[in-house]
Amino acid sequence: MRFLLPYSLTFALAAITASLPAHEVWIEDTTDGKLVVRFAEYGEEYEKSPGHLDSLKTPEAWTAGEDGKPKAFEVQKKSDHYLLVDAKPENGAQAEAAFAVMKRGDSPARKPIFYARWHHAKAGAATPALTFDIVPTATAGEVQVFFRGQPVSEAKVNVVPPGGVESELTADKEGKLKIDASKPGNYLLYCKHQREETKGFSGGAAFDAVSHNASLLLKVAK
């Protein structure tokens, strides 16, 4: 038996996706020492539930266990975030979340996927653990961009320093770039729309491409 979404619901999903062109997904710490996944245009009001937060599927999130294998977090939806239960800010964390298929006018339909990494600067170097990943190296303030485990040459990375102005930087041929991370606070780095021409279906909706989006929230302590 075949089930179809009511026209009104289909229209509503299209309206939601069309209204969120500049949003990112990232992991950040809270004042009470927890880690949460946010969905918003960084620096603006967080998306909420009920509302646009509901259009982002519940993320999968994990950290590296003592045996080096991924240790999954329980993830709970709250009013303006997804809580990573028992996650500790001093440890690393990664998350992956998907959005409804986006279709705008005559452009090909695409499936957006978001990858987010939380990293405390004192933790040193990390290794790729996401399909699209911004990974801190052993050099302070340096990161390397990977896609499917391979460095992304000349990747475009947006950087938002604590209390500062957003800028776009270009990585070198090895996917590396360095930022000035001398001030304490949270530094958001993100890459948008690493596109793959891959056809498929999600939630019953067909897509022609997958757009991968990556973020790194780098915490520099006082």
mmCIF file of C-alpha atoms in Angstrom:
data_model
loop_
_atom_site.group_PDB
_atom_site.id
_atom_site.type_symbol
_atom_site.label_atom_id
_atom_site.label_comp_id
_atom_site.label_asym_id
_atom_site.label_seq_id
_atom_site.Cartn_x
_atom_site.Cartn_y
_atom_site.Cartn_z
ATOM 1 C CA MET A 1 0.000 0.000 0.000
ATOM 2 C CA ARG A 2 1.295 3.473 -0.872
ATOM 3 C CA PHE A 3 0.939 6.423 1.509
ATOM 4 C CA LEU A 4 1.192 10.056 0.418
ATOM 5 C CA LEU A 5 1.696 13.143 2.541
ATOM 6 C CA PRO A 6 -1.268 15.512 2.560
ATOM 7 C CA TYR A 7 -0.691 18.495 0.273
ATOM 8 C CA SER A 8 -0.842 20.916 3.204
ATOM 9 C CA LEU A 9 1.936 19.049 5.049
ATOM 10 C CA THR A 10 4.089 18.832 1.928
ATOM 11 C CA PHE A 11 3.652 22.569 1.378
ATOM 12 C CA ALA A 12 4.526 23.293 5.012
ATOM 13 C CA LEU A 13 7.754 21.281 4.827
ATOM 14 C CA ALA A 14 8.723 23.092 1.639
ATOM 15 C CA ALA A 15 8.091 26.438 3.300
ATOM 16 C CA ILE A 16 10.232 25.490 6.299
ATOM 17 C CA THR A 17 13.198 24.363 4.200
ATOM 18 C CA ALA A 18 12.984 27.426 1.981
ATOM 19 C CA SER A 19 13.132 29.719 5.009
ATOM 20 C CA LEU A 20 16.329 28.285 6.534
ATOM 21 C CA PRO A 21 19.093 28.963 3.980
ATOM 22 C CA ALA A 22 21.796 30.132 6.410
ATOM 23 C CA HIS A 23 21.319 27.806 9.360
ATOM 24 C CA GLU A 24 24.010 25.700 10.951
ATOM 25 C CA VAL A 25 24.017 22.781 13.365
ATOM 26 C CA TRP A 26 26.660 22.821 16.082
ATOM 27 C CA ILE A 27 27.475 21.481 19.557
ATOM 28 C CA GLU A 28 28.084 23.964 22.369
ATOM 29 C CA ASP A 29 28.444 23.960 26.125
ATOM 30 C CA THR A 30 25.979 25.506 28.546
ATOM 31 C CA THR A 31 26.502 27.506 31.722
ATOM 32 C CA ASP A 32 25.585 24.445 33.801
ATOM 33 C CA GLY A 33 28.258 22.247 32.211
ATOM 34 C CA LYS A 34 26.259 20.303 29.623
ATOM 35 C CA LEU A 35 26.682 19.785 25.880
ATOM 36 C CA VAL A 36 23.796 20.508 23.524
ATOM 37 C CA VAL A 37 23.132 20.523 19.779
ATOM 38 C CA ARG A 38 21.823 23.831 18.454
ATOM 39 C CA PHE A 39 20.090 24.635 15.159
ATOM 40 C CA ALA A 40 20.024 28.258 14.035
ATOM 41 C CA GLU A 41 21.846 30.960 12.191
ATOM 42 C CA TYR A 42 24.824 31.301 14.534
ATOM 43 C CA GLY A 43 24.506 34.336 16.762
ATOM 44 C CA GLU A 44 20.759 34.605 16.220
ATOM 45 C CA GLU A 45 17.847 33.177 18.201
ATOM 46 C CA TYR A 46 17.903 29.385 18.524
ATOM 47 C CA GLU A 47 15.231 27.400 16.689
ATOM 48 C CA LYS A 48 12.646 25.980 19.064
ATOM 49 C CA SER A 49 10.183 23.135 19.540
ATOM 50 C CA PRO A 50 7.389 23.331 18.661
ATOM 51 C CA GLY A 51 8.721 25.008 15.558
ATOM 52 C CA HIS A 52 11.635 24.697 13.146
ATOM 53 C CA LEU A 53 13.708 22.618 15.562
ATOM 54 C CA ASP A 54 11.237 19.801 14.885
ATOM 55 C CA SER A 55 12.239 19.719 11.207
ATOM 56 C CA LEU A 56 15.732 18.581 12.192
ATOM 57 C CA LYS A 57 15.747 14.859 12.873
ATOM 58 C CA THR A 58 17.028 13.836 16.302
ATOM 59 C CA PRO A 59 20.833 13.739 16.005
ATOM 60 C CA GLU A 60 23.016 10.734 16.606
ATOM 61 C CA ALA A 61 25.815 11.757 18.972
ATOM 62 C CA TRP A 62 28.817 10.051 20.506
ATOM 63 C CA THR A 63 32.271 10.406 22.000
ATOM 64 C CA ALA A 64 35.327 8.155 21.935
ATOM 65 C CA GLY A 65 35.177 5.544 24.687
ATOM 66 C CA GLU A 66 38.143 4.302 26.705
ATOM 67 C CA ASP A 67 38.568 1.497 24.164
ATOM 68 C CA GLY A 68 38.686 4.028 21.316
ATOM 69 C CA LYS A 69 35.314 2.952 19.958
ATOM 70 C CA PRO A 70 32.354 5.356 19.654
ATOM 71 C CA LYS A 71 30.247 5.615 22.801
ATOM 72 C CA ALA A 72 26.758 6.841 21.985
ATOM 73 C CA PHE A 73 24.945 9.494 23.999
ATOM 74 C CA GLU A 74 21.269 9.447 24.758
ATOM 75 C CA VAL A 75 19.836 12.485 22.960
ATOM 76 C CA GLN A 76 16.794 14.329 24.337
ATOM 77 C CA LYS A 77 14.843 17.063 22.575
ATOM 78 C CA LYS A 78 14.321 20.186 24.684
ATOM 79 C CA SER A 79 12.635 23.511 23.950
ATOM 80 C CA ASP A 80 15.560 25.032 22.005
ATOM 81 C CA HIS A 81 18.187 22.293 21.728
ATOM 82 C CA TYR A 82 18.978 18.594 21.782
ATOM 83 C CA LEU A 83 20.650 17.556 25.032
ATOM 84 C CA LEU A 84 23.549 15.084 24.929
ATOM 85 C CA VAL A 85 22.879 13.234 28.164
ATOM 86 C CA ASP A 86 25.983 12.763 30.371
ATOM 87 C CA ALA A 87 28.291 14.468 27.842
ATOM 88 C CA LYS A 88 31.115 16.410 29.472
ATOM 89 C CA PRO A 89 32.530 19.629 27.958
ATOM 90 C CA GLU A 90 36.116 18.610 28.761
ATOM 91 C CA ASN A 91 35.726 15.639 26.406
ATOM 92 C CA GLY A 92 35.205 15.573 22.668
ATOM 93 C CA ALA A 93 31.819 14.948 21.058
ATOM 94 C CA GLN A 94 30.475 14.469 17.536
ATOM 95 C CA ALA A 95 26.967 14.478 16.121
ATOM 96 C CA GLU A 96 25.192 13.854 12.838
ATOM 97 C CA ALA A 97 21.717 15.055 11.915
ATOM 98 C CA ALA A 98 19.585 15.159 8.782
ATOM 99 C CA PHE A 99 16.990 17.552 7.428
ATOM 100 C CA ALA A 100 13.985 17.021 5.196
ATOM 101 C CA VAL A 101 14.573 16.917 1.429
ATOM 102 C CA MET A 102 14.754 20.467 0.054
ATOM 103 C CA LYS A 103 13.205 21.420 -3.272
ATOM 104 C CA ARG A 104 13.198 25.003 -4.539
ATOM 105 C CA GLY A 105 11.544 25.839 -7.819
ATOM 106 C CA ASP A 106 13.142 24.027 -10.748
ATOM 107 C CA SER A 107 16.414 23.320 -8.919
ATOM 108 C CA PRO A 108 17.318 19.681 -8.170
ATOM 109 C CA ALA A 109 16.034 18.330 -4.856
ATOM 110 C CA ARG A 110 18.730 17.787 -2.252
ATOM 111 C CA LYS A 111 19.083 16.028 1.067
ATOM 112 C CA PRO A 112 20.980 18.130 3.656
ATOM 113 C CA ILE A 113 23.091 16.314 6.246
ATOM 114 C CA PHE A 114 24.823 18.128 9.107
ATOM 115 C CA TYR A 115 27.934 16.999 10.979
ATOM 116 C CA ALA A 116 29.050 18.713 14.193
ATOM 117 C CA ARG A 117 32.165 18.370 16.325
ATOM 118 C CA TRP A 118 32.836 19.758 19.820
ATOM 119 C CA HIS A 119 36.492 20.003 20.834
ATOM 120 C CA HIS A 120 38.250 21.479 23.855
ATOM 121 C CA ALA A 121 41.498 23.134 22.752
ATOM 122 C CA LYS A 122 43.385 21.527 25.671
ATOM 123 C CA ALA A 123 42.568 18.072 24.264
ATOM 124 C CA GLY A 124 45.160 18.398 21.490
ATOM 125 C CA ALA A 125 44.835 16.728 18.099
ATOM 126 C CA ALA A 126 41.802 14.765 16.916
ATOM 127 C CA THR A 127 41.195 12.321 14.075
ATOM 128 C CA PRO A 128 38.392 12.306 11.458
ATOM 129 C CA ALA A 129 35.189 10.689 12.722
ATOM 130 C CA LEU A 130 32.551 12.278 10.475
ATOM 131 C CA THR A 131 31.887 12.023 6.747
ATOM 132 C CA PHE A 132 32.538 15.774 6.467
ATOM 133 C CA ASP A 133 34.759 16.882 9.332
ATOM 134 C CA ILE A 134 36.758 19.877 10.552
ATOM 135 C CA VAL A 135 39.477 18.353 12.712
ATOM 136 C CA PRO A 136 41.892 20.114 15.110
ATOM 137 C CA THR A 137 45.545 19.230 14.533
ATOM 138 C CA ALA A 138 48.389 19.117 17.046
ATOM 139 C CA THR A 139 49.234 22.755 16.190
ATOM 140 C CA ALA A 140 47.341 25.315 18.281
ATOM 141 C CA GLY A 141 44.649 27.040 16.223
ATOM 142 C CA GLU A 142 45.141 24.777 13.206
ATOM 143 C CA VAL A 143 42.436 22.567 11.700
ATOM 144 C CA GLN A 144 42.185 20.251 8.716
ATOM 145 C CA VAL A 145 39.076 19.647 6.623
ATOM 146 C CA PHE A 146 38.240 16.082 5.571
ATOM 147 C CA PHE A 147 35.548 14.605 3.329
ATOM 148 C CA ARG A 148 35.152 10.830 3.415
ATOM 149 C CA GLY A 149 38.505 10.589 5.175
ATOM 150 C CA GLN A 150 40.434 12.592 2.578
ATOM 151 C CA PRO A 151 41.713 16.185 2.974
ATOM 152 C CA VAL A 152 39.683 18.814 1.102
ATOM 153 C CA SER A 153 42.033 21.006 -0.888
ATOM 154 C CA GLU A 154 41.299 24.749 -0.633
ATOM 155 C CA ALA A 155 38.157 24.208 1.443
ATOM 156 C CA LYS A 156 36.196 27.365 2.274
ATOM 157 C CA VAL A 157 35.763 27.696 6.041
ATOM 158 C CA ASN A 158 33.679 30.324 7.798
ATOM 159 C CA VAL A 159 35.097 31.368 11.182
ATOM 160 C CA VAL A 160 33.203 33.154 13.965
ATOM 161 C CA PRO A 161 35.491 34.111 16.897
ATOM 162 C CA PRO A 162 34.090 34.898 20.350
ATOM 163 C CA GLY A 163 32.538 38.356 20.195
ATOM 164 C CA GLY A 164 34.103 38.940 16.787
ATOM 165 C CA VAL A 165 33.207 39.320 13.136
ATOM 166 C CA GLU A 166 32.655 36.306 10.873
ATOM 167 C CA SER A 167 35.179 35.768 8.079
ATOM 168 C CA GLU A 168 35.772 33.201 5.352
ATOM 169 C CA LEU A 169 39.168 31.527 5.103
ATOM 170 C CA THR A 170 40.580 29.198 2.465
ATOM 171 C CA ALA A 171 42.463 26.071 3.463
ATOM 172 C CA ASP A 172 45.689 25.052 1.741
ATOM 173 C CA LYS A 173 46.056 22.122 -0.646
ATOM 174 C CA GLU A 174 46.125 19.713 2.324
ATOM 175 C CA GLY A 175 42.869 21.125 3.704
ATOM 176 C CA LYS A 176 44.688 22.911 6.541
ATOM 177 C CA LEU A 177 44.227 26.422 7.848
ATOM 178 C CA LYS A 178 45.113 28.293 11.015
ATOM 179 C CA ILE A 179 43.077 30.763 13.030
ATOM 180 C CA ASP A 180 44.039 33.156 15.786
ATOM 181 C CA ALA A 181 42.589 31.389 18.830
ATOM 182 C CA SER A 182 44.335 33.499 21.457
ATOM 183 C CA LYS A 183 41.158 34.811 23.079
ATOM 184 C CA PRO A 184 39.199 32.536 25.446
ATOM 185 C CA GLY A 185 35.733 31.483 24.357
ATOM 186 C CA ASN A 186 33.929 29.515 21.679
ATOM 187 C CA TYR A 187 35.138 29.590 18.078
ATOM 188 C CA LEU A 188 32.701 28.296 15.470
ATOM 189 C CA LEU A 189 34.144 27.011 12.204
ATOM 190 C CA TYR A 190 31.824 25.691 9.532
ATOM 191 C CA CYS A 191 31.816 24.515 5.912
ATOM 192 C CA LYS A 192 28.622 24.447 3.864
ATOM 193 C CA HIS A 193 27.328 22.381 0.990
ATOM 194 C CA GLN A 194 29.946 19.788 0.107
ATOM 195 C CA ARG A 195 27.706 18.472 -2.650
ATOM 196 C CA GLU A 196 27.430 14.937 -4.023
ATOM 197 C CA GLU A 197 25.331 14.164 -7.083
ATOM 198 C CA THR A 198 23.681 11.124 -5.537
ATOM 199 C CA LYS A 199 20.067 10.145 -6.173
ATOM 200 C CA GLY A 200 17.941 8.538 -3.504
ATOM 201 C CA PHE A 201 14.897 8.793 -1.271
ATOM 202 C CA SER A 202 14.380 10.077 2.259
ATOM 203 C CA GLY A 203 11.052 9.969 4.060
ATOM 204 C CA GLY A 204 9.416 9.009 0.774
ATOM 205 C CA ALA A 205 10.757 12.097 -1.039
ATOM 206 C CA ALA A 206 13.184 11.742 -3.935
ATOM 207 C CA PHE A 207 16.424 13.732 -4.079
ATOM 208 C CA ASP A 208 19.064 14.285 -6.757
ATOM 209 C CA ALA A 209 21.963 15.317 -4.528
ATOM 210 C CA VAL A 210 23.209 15.257 -0.950
ATOM 211 C CA SER A 211 24.620 18.425 0.592
ATOM 212 C CA HIS A 212 27.017 17.830 3.478
ATOM 213 C CA ASN A 213 27.580 20.566 6.079
ATOM 214 C CA ALA A 214 30.259 20.475 8.802
ATOM 215 C CA SER A 215 30.896 22.480 11.960
ATOM 216 C CA LEU A 216 33.523 22.584 14.678
ATOM 217 C CA LEU A 217 32.994 24.387 17.963
ATOM 218 C CA LEU A 218 36.474 24.899 19.431
ATOM 219 C CA LYS A 219 36.511 25.826 23.135
ATOM 220 C CA VAL A 220 39.470 27.877 24.320
ATOM 221 C CA ALA A 221 39.580 28.104 28.118
ATOM 222 C CA LYS A 222 40.603 31.177 30.095
#
